[in-house]
PDB file of C-alpha atoms in Angstrom:
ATOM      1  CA  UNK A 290     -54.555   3.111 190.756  1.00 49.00           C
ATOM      2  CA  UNK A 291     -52.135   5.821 189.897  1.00 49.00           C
ATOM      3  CA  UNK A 292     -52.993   5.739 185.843  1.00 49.00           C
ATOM      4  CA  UNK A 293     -56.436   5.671 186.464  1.00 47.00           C
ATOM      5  CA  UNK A 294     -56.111   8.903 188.723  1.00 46.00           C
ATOM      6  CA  UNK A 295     -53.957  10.460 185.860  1.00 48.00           C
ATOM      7  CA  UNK A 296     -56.483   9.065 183.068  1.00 47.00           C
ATOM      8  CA  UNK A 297     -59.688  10.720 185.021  1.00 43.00           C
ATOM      9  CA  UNK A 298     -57.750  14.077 185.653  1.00 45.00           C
ATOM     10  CA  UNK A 299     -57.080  13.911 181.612  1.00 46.00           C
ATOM     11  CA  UNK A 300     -60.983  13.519 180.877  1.00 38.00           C
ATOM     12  CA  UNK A 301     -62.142  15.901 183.221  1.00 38.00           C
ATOM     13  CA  UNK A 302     -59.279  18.905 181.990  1.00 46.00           C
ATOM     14  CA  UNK A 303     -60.973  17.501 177.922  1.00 43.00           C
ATOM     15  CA  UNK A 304     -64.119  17.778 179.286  1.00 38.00           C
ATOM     16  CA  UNK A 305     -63.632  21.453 180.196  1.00 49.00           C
ATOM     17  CA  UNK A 306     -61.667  22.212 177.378  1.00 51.00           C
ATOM     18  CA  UNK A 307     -64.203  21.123 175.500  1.00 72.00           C
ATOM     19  CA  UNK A 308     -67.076  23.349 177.177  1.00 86.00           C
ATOM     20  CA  UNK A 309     -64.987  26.637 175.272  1.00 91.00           C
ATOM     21  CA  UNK A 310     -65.419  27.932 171.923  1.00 93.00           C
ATOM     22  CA  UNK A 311     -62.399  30.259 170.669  1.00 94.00           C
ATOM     23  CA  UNK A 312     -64.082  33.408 169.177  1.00 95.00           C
ATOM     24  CA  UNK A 313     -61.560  35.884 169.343  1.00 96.00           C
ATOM     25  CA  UNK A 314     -57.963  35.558 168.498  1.00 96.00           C
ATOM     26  CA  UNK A 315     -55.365  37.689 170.331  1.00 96.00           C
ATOM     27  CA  UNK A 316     -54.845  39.625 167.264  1.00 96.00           C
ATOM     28  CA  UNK A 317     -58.504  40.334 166.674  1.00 97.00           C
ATOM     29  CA  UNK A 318     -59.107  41.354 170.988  1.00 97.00           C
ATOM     30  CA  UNK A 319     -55.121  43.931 170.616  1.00 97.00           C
ATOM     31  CA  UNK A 320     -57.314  45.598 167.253  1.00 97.00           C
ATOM     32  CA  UNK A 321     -60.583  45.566 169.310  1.00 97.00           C
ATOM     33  CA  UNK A 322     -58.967  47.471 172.528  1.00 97.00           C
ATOM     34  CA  UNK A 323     -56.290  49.946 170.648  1.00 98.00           C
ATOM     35  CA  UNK A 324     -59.239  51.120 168.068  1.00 97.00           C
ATOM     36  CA  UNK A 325     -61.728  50.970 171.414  1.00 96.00           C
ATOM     37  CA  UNK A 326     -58.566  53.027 173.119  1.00 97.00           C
ATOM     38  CA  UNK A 327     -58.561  55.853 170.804  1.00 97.00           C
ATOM     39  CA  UNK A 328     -61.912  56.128 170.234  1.00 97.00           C
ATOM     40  CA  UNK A 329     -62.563  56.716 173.962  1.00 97.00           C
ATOM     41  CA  UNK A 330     -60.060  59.505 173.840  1.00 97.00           C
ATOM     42  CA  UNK A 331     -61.455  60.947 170.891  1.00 97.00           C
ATOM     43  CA  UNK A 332     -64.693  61.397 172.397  1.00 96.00           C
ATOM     44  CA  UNK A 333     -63.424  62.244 175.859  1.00 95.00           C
ATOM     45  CA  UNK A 334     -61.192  64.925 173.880  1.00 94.00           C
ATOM     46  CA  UNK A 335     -63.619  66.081 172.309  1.00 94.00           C
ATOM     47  CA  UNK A 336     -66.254  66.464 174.857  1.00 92.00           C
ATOM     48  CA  UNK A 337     -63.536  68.936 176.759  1.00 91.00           C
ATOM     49  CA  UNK A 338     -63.237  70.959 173.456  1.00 89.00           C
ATOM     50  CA  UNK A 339     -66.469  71.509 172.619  1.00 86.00           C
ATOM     51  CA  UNK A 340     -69.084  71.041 175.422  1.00 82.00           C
ATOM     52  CA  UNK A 341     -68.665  74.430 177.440  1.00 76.00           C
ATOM     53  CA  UNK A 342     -69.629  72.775 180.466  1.00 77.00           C
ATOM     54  CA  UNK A 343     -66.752  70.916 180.494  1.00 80.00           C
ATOM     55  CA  UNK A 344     -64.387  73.331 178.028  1.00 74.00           C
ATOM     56  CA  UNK A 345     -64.053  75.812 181.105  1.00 75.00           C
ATOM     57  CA  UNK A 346     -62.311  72.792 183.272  1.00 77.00           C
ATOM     58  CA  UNK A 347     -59.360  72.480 180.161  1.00 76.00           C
ATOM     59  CA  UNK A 348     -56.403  74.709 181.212  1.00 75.00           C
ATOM     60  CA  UNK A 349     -54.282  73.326 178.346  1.00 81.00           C
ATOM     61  CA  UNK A 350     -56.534  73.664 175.178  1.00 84.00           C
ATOM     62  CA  UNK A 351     -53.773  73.317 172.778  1.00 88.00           C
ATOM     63  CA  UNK A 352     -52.421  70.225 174.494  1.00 91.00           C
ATOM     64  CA  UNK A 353     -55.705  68.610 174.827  1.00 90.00           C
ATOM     65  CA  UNK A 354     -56.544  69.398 170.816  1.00 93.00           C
ATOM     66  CA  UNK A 355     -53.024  67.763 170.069  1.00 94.00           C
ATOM     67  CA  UNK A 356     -53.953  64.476 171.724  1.00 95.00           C
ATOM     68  CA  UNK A 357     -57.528  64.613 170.192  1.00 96.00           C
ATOM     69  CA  UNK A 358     -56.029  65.385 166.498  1.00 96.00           C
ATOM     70  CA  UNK A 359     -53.332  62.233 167.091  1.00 97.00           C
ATOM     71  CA  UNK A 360     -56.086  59.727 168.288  1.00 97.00           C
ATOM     72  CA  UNK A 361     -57.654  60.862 165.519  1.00 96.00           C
ATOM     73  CA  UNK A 362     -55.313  60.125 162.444  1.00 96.00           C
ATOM     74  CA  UNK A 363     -54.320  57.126 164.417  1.00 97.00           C
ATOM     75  CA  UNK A 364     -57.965  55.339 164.564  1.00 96.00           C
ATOM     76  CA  UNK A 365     -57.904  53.597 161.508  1.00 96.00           C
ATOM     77  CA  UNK A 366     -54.283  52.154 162.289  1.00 97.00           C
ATOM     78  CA  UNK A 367     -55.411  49.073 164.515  1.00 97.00           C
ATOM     79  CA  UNK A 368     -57.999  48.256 161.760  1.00 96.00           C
ATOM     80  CA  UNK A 369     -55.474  48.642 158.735  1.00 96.00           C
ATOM     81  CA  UNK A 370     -53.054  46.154 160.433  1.00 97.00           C
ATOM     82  CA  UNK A 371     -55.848  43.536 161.155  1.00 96.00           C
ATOM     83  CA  UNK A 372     -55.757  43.185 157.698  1.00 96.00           C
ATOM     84  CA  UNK A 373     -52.760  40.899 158.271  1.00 96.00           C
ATOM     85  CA  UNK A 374     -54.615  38.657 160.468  1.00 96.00           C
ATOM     86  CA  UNK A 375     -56.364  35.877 158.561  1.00 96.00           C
ATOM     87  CA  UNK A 376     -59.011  35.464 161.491  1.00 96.00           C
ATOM     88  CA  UNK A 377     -59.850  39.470 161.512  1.00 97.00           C
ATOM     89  CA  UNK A 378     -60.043  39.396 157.457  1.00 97.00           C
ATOM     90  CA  UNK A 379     -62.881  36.313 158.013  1.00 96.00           C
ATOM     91  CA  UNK A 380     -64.653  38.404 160.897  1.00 97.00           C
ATOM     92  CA  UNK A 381     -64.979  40.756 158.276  1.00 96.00           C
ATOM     93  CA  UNK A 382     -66.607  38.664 156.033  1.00 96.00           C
ATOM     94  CA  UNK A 383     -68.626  37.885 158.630  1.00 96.00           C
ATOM     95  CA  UNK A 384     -69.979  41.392 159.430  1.00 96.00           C
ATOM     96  CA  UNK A 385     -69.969  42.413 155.820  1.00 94.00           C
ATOM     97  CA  UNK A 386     -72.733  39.565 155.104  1.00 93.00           C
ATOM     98  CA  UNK A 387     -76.421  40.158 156.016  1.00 91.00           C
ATOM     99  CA  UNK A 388     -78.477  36.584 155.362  1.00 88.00           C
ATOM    100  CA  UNK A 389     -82.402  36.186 155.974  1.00 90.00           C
ATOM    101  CA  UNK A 390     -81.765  35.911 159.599  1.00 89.00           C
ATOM    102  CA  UNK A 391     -80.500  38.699 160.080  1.00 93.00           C
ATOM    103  CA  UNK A 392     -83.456  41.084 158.744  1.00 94.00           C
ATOM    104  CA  UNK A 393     -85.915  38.559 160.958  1.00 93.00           C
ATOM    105  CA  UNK A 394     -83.577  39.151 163.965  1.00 94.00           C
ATOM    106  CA  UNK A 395     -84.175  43.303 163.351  1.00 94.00           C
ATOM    107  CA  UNK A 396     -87.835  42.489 163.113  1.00 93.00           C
ATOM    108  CA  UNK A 397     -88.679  40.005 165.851  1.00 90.00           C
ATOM    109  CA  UNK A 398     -89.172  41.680 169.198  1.00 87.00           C
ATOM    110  CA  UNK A 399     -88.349  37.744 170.819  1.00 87.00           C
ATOM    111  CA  UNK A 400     -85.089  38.149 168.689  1.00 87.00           C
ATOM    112  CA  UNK A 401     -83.441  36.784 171.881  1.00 86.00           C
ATOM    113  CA  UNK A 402     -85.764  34.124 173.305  1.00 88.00           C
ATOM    114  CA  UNK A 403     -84.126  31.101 174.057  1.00 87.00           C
ATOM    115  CA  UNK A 404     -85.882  27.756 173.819  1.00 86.00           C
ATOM    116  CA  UNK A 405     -84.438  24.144 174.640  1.00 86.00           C
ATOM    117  CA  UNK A 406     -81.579  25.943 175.716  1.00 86.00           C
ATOM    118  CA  UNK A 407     -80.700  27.482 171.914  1.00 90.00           C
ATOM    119  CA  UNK A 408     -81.678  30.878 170.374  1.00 88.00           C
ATOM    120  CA  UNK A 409     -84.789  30.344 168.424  1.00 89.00           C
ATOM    121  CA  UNK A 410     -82.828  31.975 165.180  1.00 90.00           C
ATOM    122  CA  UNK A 411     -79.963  30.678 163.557  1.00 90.00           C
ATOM    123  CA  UNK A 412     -77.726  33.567 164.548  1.00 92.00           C
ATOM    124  CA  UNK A 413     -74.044  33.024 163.309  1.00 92.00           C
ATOM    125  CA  UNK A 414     -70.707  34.649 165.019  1.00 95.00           C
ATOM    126  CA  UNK A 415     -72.522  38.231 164.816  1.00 96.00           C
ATOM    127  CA  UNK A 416     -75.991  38.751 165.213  1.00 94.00           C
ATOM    128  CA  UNK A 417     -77.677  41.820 163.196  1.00 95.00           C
ATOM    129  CA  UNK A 418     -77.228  44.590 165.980  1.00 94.00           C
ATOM    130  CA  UNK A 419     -73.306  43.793 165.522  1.00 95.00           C
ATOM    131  CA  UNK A 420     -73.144  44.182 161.778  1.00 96.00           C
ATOM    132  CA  UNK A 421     -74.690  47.407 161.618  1.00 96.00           C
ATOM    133  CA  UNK A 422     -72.552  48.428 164.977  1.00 96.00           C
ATOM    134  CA  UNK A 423     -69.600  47.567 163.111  1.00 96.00           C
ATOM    135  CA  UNK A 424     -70.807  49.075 159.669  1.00 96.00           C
ATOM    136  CA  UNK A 425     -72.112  52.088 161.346  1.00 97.00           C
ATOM    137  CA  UNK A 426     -68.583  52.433 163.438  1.00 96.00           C
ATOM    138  CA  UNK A 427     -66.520  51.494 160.620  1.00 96.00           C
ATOM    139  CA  UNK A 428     -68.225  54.446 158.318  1.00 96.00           C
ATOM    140  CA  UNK A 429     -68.112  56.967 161.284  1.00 97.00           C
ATOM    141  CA  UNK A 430     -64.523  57.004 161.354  1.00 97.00           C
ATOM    142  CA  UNK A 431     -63.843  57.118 157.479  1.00 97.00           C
ATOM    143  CA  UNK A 432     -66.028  60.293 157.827  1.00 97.00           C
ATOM    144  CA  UNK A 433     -64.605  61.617 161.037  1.00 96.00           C
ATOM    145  CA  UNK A 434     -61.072  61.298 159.347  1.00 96.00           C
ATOM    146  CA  UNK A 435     -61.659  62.978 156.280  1.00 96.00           C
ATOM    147  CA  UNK A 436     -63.609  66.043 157.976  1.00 96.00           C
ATOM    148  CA  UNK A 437     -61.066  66.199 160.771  1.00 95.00           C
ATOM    149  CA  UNK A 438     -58.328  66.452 158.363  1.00 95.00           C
ATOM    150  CA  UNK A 439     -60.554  69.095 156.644  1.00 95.00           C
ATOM    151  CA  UNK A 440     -60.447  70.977 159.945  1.00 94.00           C
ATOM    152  CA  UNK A 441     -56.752  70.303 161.016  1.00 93.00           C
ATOM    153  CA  UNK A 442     -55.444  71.462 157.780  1.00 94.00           C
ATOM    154  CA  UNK A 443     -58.189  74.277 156.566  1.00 92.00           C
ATOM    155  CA  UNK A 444     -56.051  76.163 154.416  1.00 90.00           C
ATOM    156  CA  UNK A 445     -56.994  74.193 150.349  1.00 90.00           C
ATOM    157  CA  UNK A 446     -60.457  74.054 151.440  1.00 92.00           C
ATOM    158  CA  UNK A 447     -62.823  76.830 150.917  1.00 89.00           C
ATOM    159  CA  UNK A 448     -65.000  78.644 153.325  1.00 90.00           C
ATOM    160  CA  UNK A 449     -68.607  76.482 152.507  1.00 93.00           C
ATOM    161  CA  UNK A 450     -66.374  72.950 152.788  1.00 94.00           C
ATOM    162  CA  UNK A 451     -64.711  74.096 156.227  1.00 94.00           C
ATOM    163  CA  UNK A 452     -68.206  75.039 157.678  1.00 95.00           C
ATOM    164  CA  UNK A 453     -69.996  71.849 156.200  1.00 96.00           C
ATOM    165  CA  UNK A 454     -66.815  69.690 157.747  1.00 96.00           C
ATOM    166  CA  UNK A 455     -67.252  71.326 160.945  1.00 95.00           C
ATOM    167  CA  UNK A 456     -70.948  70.517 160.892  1.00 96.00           C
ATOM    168  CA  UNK A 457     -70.680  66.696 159.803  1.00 97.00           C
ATOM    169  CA  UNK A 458     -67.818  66.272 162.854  1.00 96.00           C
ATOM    170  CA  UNK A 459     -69.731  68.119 165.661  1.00 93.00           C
ATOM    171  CA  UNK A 460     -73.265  66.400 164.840  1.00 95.00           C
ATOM    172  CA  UNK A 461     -71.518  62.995 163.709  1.00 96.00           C
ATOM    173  CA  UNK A 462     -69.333  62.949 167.013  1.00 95.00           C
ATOM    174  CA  UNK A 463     -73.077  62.917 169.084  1.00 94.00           C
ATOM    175  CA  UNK A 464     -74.176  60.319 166.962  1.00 96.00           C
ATOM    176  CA  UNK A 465     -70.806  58.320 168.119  1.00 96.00           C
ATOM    177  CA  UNK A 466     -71.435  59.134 171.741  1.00 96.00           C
ATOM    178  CA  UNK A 467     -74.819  57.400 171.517  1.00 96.00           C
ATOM    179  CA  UNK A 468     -73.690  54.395 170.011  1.00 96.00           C
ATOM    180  CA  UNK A 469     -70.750  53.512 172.059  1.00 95.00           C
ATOM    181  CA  UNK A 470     -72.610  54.220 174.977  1.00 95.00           C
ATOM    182  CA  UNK A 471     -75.414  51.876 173.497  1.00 94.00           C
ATOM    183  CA  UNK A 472     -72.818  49.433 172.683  1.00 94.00           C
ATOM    184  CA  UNK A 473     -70.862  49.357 176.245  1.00 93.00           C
ATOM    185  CA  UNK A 474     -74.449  48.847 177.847  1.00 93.00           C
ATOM    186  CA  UNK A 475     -74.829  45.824 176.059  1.00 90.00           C
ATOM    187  CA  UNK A 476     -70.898  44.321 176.835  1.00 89.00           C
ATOM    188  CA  UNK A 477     -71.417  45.509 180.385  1.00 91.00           C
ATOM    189  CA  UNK A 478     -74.831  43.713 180.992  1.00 91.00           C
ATOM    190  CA  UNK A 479     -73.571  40.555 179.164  1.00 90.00           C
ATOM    191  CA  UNK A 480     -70.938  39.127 181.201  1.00 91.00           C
ATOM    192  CA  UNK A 481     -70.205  36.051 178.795  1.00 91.00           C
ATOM    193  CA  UNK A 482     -69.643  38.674 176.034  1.00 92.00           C
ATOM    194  CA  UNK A 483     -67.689  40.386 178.005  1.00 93.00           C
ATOM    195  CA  UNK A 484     -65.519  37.663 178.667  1.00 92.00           C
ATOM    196  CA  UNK A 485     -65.191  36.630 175.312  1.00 93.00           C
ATOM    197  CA  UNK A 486     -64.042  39.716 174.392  1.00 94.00           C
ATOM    198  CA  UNK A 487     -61.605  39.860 177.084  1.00 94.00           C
ATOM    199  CA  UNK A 488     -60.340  36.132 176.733  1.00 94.00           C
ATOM    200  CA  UNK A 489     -60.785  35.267 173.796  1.00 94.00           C
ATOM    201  CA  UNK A 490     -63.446  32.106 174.828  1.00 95.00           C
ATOM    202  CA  UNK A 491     -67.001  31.731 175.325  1.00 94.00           C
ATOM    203  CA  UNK A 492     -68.906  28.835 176.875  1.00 93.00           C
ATOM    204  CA  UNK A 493     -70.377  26.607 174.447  1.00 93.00           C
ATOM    205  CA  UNK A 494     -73.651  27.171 176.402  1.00 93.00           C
ATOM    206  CA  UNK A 495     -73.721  31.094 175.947  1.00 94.00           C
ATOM    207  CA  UNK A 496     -73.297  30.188 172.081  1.00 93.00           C
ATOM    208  CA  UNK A 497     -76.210  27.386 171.777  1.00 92.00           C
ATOM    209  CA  UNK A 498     -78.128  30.465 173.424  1.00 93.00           C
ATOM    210  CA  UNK A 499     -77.048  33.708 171.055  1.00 93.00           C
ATOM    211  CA  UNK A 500     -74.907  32.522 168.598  1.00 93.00           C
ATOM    212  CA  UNK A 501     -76.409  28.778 167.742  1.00 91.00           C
ATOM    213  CA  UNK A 502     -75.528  28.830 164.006  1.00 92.00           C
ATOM    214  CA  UNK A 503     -71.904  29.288 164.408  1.00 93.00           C
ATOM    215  CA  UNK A 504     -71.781  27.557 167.729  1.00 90.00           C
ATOM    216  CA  UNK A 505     -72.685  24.778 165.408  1.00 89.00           C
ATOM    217  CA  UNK A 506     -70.099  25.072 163.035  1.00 87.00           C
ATOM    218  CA  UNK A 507     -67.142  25.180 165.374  1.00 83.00           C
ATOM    219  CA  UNK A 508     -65.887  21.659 165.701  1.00 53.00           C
ATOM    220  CA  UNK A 509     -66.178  20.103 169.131  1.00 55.00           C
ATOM    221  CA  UNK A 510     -62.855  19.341 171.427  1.00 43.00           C
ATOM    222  CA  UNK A 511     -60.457  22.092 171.917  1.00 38.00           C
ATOM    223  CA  UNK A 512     -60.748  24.893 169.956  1.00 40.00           C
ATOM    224  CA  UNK A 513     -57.712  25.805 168.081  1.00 40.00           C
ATOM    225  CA  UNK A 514     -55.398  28.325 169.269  1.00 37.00           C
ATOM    226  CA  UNK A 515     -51.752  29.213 169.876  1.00 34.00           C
ATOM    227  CA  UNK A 516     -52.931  30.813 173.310  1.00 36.00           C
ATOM    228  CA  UNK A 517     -52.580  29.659 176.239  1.00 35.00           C
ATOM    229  CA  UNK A 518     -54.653  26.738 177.766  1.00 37.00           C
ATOM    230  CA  UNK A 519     -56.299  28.142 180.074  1.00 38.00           C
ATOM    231  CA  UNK A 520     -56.706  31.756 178.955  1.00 38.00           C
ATOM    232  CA  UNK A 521     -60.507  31.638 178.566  1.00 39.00           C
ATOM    233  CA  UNK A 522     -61.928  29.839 182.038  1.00 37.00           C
ATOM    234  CA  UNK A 523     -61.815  32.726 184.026  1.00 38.00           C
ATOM    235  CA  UNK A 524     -65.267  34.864 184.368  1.00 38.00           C
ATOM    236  CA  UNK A 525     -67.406  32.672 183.033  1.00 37.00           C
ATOM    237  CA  UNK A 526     -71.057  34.426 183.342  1.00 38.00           C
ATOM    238  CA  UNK A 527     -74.366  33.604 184.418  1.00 37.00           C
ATOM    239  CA  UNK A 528     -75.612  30.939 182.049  1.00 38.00           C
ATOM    240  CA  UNK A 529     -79.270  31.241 182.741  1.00 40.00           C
ATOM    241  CA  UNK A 530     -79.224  35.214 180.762  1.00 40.00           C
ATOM    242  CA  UNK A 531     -81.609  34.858 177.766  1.00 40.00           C
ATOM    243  CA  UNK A 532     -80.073  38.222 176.700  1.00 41.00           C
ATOM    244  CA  UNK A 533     -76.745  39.055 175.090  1.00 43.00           C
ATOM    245  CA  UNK A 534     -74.919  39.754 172.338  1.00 44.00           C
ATOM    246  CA  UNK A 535     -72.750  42.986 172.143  1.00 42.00           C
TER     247      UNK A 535
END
């Protein structure tokens, strides 16, 4: 009686092991929050600096400019140390590739239906929205680097490349407000993605819906992964959401 108690409990803890898919390592979710990190404080900085509603509320300017010009250099650090990490260096494969699907998931207004519980495109890990978020961010702070350092250290430029730096930041850092506001909308209203984000797993069910191409390709059992066992069963969302994707 005893080892048929012990051999359920073992099917049912394989049976919910096996309802996970691993989509973000550790390394990838540290990159993901430290570049997320700064790039909140950038913009918060920022906002204090420049937006004279808010620029009268600073008492410490200099202070404030300090933390803003550190974040700053410091954004593409995270990203440049991925590079280490042999699951980040495929994720960017990933996001550097746009197939067929993609340009039909840009055009389709039902881009998200679900039907038979699976997306009706063959979305992989990232869907199209992602790949240009990640282009679009990725690009942003190449240029936000190069025209902060421009403004940090004015003195080799001349007058027209310190007023055309100072343009590109100030309209560039709007642009960047929109789309990480834009982006957070989409984590926040997705609780799966969320999750996955957070732990690392996603139901296998969320995937069939957004992500069926690469839910597809990930073998079934366990997913492998040096973390812990049960790192991704907590917060599982709401599996009847025909929306998501951050």
């Amino acid at each position: 009686m005893h080892r048929h108690d012990t051999r359920g409990h073992e099917e049912v803890r394989e049976a919910g092991a096996s309802r996970w898919l691993l989509r973000f390592t550790r390394a990838e979710r540290s990159i993901h929050h430290v570049t997320a990190l700064l790039m909140l404080v950038c913009l918060l900085t920022a906002a204090l600096l420049y937006l004279p509603v808010l620029s009268t509320l600073v008492g410490r300017r200099e202070m404030v400019k300090t933390v803003h010009v550190w974040c700053g250099f410091a954004l593409p650090v995270p990203i440049v140390l991925g590079l280490l990490s042999r699951a980040f260096r495929a994720d960017l494969g990933r996001l550097n590739r746009f197939a067929p699907h993609d340009w039909e998931w840009l055009r389709r207004g039902d881009r998200r239906a679900v039907q038979g519980g699976r997306g009706i495109l063959p979305v992989g890990k990232f869907n199209a929205g992602q790949k240009l978020n990640a282009a679009f961010t990725a690009g942003a702070i190449l240029v936000m680097l190069g025209t902060g350092e421009i403004m940090t250290f004015p003195d080799p430029w001349g007058d027209r490349w310190r007023t055309g730096a100072t343009f590109v930041h100030d309209w560039l850092f709007l642009a960047v407000v929109v789309v990480t506001a834009g982006h957070l909308w989409e984590a926040l209203r997705d609780r799966d993605a969320l999750t996955g984000m957070l732990t690392g797993r996603v139901d296998r069910r969320w995937a069939a819906r957004h992500h069926a191409a690469w839910g597809d390709s990930e073998a079934p059992g366990e997913p492998h992964s040096t973390e812990p066992r049960g790192s991704g069963t907590h917060g599982a969302g709401t599996h009847g959401r025909h929306r998501g994707g951050t």
